[in-house]
mmCIF file of C-alpha atoms in Angstrom:
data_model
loop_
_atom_site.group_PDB
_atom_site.id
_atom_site.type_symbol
_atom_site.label_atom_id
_atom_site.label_comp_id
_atom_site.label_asym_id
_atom_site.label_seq_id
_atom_site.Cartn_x
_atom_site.Cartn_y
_atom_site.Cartn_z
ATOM 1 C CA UNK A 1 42.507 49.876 9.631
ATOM 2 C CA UNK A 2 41.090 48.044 6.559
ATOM 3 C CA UNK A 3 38.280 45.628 6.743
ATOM 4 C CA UNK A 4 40.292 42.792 5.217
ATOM 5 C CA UNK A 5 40.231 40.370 8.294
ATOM 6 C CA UNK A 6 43.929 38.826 7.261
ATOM 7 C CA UNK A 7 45.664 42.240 7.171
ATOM 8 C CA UNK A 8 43.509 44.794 8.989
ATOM 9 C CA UNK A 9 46.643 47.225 9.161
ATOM 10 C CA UNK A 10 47.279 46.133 5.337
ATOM 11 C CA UNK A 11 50.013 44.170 4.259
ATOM 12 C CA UNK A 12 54.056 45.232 5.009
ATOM 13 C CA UNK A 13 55.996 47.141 2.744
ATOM 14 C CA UNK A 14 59.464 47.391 2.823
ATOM 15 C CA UNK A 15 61.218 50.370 3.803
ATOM 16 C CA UNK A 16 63.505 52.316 1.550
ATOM 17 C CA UNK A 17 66.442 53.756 2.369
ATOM 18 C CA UNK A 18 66.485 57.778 3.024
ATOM 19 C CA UNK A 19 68.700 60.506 1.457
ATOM 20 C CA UNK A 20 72.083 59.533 0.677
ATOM 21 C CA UNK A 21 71.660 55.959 2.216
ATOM 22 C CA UNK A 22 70.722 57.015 5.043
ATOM 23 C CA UNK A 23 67.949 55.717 7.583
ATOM 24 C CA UNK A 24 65.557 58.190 8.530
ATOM 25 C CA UNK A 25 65.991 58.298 12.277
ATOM 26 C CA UNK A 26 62.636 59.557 12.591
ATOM 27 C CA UNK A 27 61.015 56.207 11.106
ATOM 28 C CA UNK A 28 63.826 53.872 13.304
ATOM 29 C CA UNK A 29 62.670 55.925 16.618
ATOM 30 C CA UNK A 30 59.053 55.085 15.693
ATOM 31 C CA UNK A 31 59.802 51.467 14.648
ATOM 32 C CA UNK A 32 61.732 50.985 17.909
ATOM 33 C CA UNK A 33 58.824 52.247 19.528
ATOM 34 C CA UNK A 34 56.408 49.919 18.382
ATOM 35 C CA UNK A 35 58.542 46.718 19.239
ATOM 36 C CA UNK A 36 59.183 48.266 22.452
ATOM 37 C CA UNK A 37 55.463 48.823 23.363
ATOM 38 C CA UNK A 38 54.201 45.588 21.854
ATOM 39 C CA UNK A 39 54.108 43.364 24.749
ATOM 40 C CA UNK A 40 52.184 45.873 27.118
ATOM 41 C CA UNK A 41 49.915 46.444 23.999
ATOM 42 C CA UNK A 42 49.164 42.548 22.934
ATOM 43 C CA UNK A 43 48.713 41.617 26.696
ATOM 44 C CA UNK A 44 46.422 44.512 27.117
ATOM 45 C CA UNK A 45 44.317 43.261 23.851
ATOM 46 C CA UNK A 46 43.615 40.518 25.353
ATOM 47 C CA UNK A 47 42.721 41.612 28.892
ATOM 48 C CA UNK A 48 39.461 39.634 30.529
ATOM 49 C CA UNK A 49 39.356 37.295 27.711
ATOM 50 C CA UNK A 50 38.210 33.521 28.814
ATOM 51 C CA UNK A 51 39.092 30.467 27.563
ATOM 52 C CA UNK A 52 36.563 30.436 25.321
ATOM 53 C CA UNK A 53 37.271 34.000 23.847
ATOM 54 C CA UNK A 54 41.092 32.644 23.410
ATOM 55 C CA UNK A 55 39.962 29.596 21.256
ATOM 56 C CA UNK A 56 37.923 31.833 18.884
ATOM 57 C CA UNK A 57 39.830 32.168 15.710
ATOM 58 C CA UNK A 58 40.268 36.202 14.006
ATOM 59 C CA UNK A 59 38.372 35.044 10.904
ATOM 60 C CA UNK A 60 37.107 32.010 9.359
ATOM 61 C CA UNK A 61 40.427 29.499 8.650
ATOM 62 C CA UNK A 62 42.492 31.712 10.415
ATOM 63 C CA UNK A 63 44.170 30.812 13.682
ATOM 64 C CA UNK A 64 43.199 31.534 17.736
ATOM 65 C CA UNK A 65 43.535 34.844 19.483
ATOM 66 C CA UNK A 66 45.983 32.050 21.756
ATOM 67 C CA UNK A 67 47.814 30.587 18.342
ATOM 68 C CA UNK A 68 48.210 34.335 17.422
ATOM 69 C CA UNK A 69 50.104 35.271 21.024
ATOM 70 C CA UNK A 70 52.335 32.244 20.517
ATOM 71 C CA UNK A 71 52.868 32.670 16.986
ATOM 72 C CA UNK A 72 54.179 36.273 18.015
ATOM 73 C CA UNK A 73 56.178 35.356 20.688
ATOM 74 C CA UNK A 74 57.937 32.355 18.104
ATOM 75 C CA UNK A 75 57.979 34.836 15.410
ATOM 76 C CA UNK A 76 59.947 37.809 17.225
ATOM 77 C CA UNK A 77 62.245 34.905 18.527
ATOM 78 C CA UNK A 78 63.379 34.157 15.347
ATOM 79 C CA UNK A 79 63.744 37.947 14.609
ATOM 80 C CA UNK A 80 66.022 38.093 17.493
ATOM 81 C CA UNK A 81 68.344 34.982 16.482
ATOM 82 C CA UNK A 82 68.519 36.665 12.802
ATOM 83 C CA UNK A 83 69.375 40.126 13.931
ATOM 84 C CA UNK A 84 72.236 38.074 16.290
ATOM 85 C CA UNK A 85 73.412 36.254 13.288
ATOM 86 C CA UNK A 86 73.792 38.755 10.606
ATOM 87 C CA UNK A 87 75.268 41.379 13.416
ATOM 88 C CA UNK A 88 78.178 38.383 14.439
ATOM 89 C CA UNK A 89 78.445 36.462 10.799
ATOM 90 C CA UNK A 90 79.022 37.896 7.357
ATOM 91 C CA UNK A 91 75.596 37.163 5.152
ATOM 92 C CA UNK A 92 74.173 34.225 7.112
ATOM 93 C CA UNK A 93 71.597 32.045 5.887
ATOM 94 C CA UNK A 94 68.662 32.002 7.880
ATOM 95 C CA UNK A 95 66.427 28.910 9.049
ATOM 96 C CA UNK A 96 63.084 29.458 7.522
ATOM 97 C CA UNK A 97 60.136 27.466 9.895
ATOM 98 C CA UNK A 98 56.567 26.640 9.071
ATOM 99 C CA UNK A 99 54.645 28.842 11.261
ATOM 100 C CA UNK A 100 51.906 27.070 10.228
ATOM 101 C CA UNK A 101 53.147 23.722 11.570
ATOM 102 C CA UNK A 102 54.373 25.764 14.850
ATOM 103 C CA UNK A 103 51.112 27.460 15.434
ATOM 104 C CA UNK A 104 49.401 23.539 15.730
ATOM 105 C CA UNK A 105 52.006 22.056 18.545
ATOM 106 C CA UNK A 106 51.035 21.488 21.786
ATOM 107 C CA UNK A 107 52.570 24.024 23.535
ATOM 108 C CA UNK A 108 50.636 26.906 21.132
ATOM 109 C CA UNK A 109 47.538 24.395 21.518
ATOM 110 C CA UNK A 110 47.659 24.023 25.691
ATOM 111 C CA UNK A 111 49.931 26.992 27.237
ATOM 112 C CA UNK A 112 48.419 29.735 28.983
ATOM 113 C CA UNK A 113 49.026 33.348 26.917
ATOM 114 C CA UNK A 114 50.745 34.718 30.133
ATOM 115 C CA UNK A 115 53.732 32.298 29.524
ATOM 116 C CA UNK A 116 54.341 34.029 26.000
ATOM 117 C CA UNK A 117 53.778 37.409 27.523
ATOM 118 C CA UNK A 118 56.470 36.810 30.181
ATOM 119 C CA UNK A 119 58.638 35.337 27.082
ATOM 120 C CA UNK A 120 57.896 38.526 25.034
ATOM 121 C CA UNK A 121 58.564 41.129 27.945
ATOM 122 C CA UNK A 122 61.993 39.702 28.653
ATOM 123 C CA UNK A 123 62.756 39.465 24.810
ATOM 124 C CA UNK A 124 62.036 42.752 23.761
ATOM 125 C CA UNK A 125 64.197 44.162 26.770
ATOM 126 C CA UNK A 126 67.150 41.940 25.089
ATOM 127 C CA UNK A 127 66.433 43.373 21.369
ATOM 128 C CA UNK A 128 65.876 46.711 22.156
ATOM 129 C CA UNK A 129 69.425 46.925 24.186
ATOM 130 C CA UNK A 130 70.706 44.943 20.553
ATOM 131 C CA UNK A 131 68.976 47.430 18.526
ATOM 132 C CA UNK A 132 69.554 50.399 20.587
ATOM 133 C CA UNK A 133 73.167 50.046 20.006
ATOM 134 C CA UNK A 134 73.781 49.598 16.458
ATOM 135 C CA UNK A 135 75.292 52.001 14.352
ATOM 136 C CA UNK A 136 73.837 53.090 11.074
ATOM 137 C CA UNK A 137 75.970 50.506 9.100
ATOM 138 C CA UNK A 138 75.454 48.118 11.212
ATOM 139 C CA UNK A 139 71.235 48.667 10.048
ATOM 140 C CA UNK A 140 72.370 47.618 6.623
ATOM 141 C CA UNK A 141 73.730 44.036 7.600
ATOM 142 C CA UNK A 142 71.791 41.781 5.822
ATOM 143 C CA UNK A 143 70.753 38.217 6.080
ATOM 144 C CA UNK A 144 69.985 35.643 3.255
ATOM 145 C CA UNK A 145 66.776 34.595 3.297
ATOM 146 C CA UNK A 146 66.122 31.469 1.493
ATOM 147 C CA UNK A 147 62.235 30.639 1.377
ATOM 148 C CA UNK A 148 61.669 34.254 0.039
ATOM 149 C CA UNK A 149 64.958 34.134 -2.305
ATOM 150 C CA UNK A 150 66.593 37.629 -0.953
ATOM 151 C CA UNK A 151 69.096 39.179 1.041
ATOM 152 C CA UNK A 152 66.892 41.304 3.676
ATOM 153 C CA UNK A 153 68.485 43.999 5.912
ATOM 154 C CA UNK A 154 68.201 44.842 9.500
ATOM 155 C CA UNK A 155 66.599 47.722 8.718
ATOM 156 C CA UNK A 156 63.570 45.875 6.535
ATOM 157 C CA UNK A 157 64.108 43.401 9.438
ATOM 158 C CA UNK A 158 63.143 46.096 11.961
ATOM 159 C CA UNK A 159 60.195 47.250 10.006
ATOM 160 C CA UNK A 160 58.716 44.180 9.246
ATOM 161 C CA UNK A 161 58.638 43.134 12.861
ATOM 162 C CA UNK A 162 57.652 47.039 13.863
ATOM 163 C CA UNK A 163 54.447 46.029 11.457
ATOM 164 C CA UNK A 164 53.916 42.359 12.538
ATOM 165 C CA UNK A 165 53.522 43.250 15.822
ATOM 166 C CA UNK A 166 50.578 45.801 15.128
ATOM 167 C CA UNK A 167 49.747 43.134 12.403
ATOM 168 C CA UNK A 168 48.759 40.567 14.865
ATOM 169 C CA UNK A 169 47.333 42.995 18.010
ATOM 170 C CA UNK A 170 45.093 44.158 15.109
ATOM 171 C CA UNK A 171 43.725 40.507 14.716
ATOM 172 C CA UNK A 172 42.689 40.387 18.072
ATOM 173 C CA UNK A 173 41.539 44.352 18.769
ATOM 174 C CA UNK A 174 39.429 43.757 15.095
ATOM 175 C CA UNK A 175 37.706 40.225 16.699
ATOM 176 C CA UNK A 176 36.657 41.702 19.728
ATOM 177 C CA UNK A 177 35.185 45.006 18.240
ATOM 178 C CA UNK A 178 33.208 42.454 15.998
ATOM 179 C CA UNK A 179 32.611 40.134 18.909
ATOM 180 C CA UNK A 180 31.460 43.188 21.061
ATOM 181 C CA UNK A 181 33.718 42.101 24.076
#
């Protein structure tokens, strides 16, 4: 943990490939891990919080401990729908979205958490069976992303969201260590 509030974990960095192209299967098993886990973990990070806790934002300018549930749960949507595409279409160009934008609807602003938990427990089951299954060339699919300018592969696509998730549950575990709750 760092005391910068936007990245307490510290910002991604994408993961190489191993020996002779390779992925280390020791880094996949721990990135699988930590997508598996993440929906106990964020719904236990926010355990006996009240409304009011929810509305707080994770640091000055920066969005709710409820925009940051939803954001996940739109976020590792979209990581689904791009693993799907690159594993059924050669190179696809992906849909960028302003999270941004997203994180100020109404159904970010007025749904209960427990709605995006129930979202993010059924999703993970689906994407773990995905990932689970792929073969080591099917990690180095790749997807074109256009906002960012680069083709990104399922295995940088695995360890970004394998960070996000801790990226976000970090947000909220940092607030309420400040907040003392």
């Amino acid at each position: 943990m760092t005391t910068d509030l936007k990245y307490p974990i510290g910002r991604f960095a994408e993961q190489p490939l191993a020996q002779e192209k390779k992925y280390a299967e020791r880094v996949k098993i721990l990135h699988l891990r930590d997508i598996s886990q993440l929906p106990s973990l964020l719904e236990h990070s926010v355990a006996n919080l009240d409304q009011l806790q929810l509305h707080t934002p994770y640091r000055p300018d920066g969005w709710t401990i409820q925009q940051v549930v939803h954001h996940v749960a739109d976020s590792h949507m979209n990581a689904y729908m791009r693993f799907k595409l690159a594993l059924t279409e050669d190179h696809p160009t992906i849909r960028p979205y302003d999270e941004k934008a997203w994180a100020l609807l109404s159904d970010t602003q007025h749904t209960p958490v427990n709605i995006s938990f129930t979202l993010l427990h059924a999703l993970h089951v689906r994407w773990m069976e995905l990932m689970t299954s792929l073969t080591e060339t099917q990690w180095e699919r790749t997807y074109y992303h256009p906002a960012q300018d680069k083709s990104v592969t399922l295995w940088n696509t695995l360890a970004l969201y394998a960070w996000h998730g801790k990226h976000h549950q970090a947000h909220i575990t940092s607030l309420r260590a400040r907040m003392g709750w």
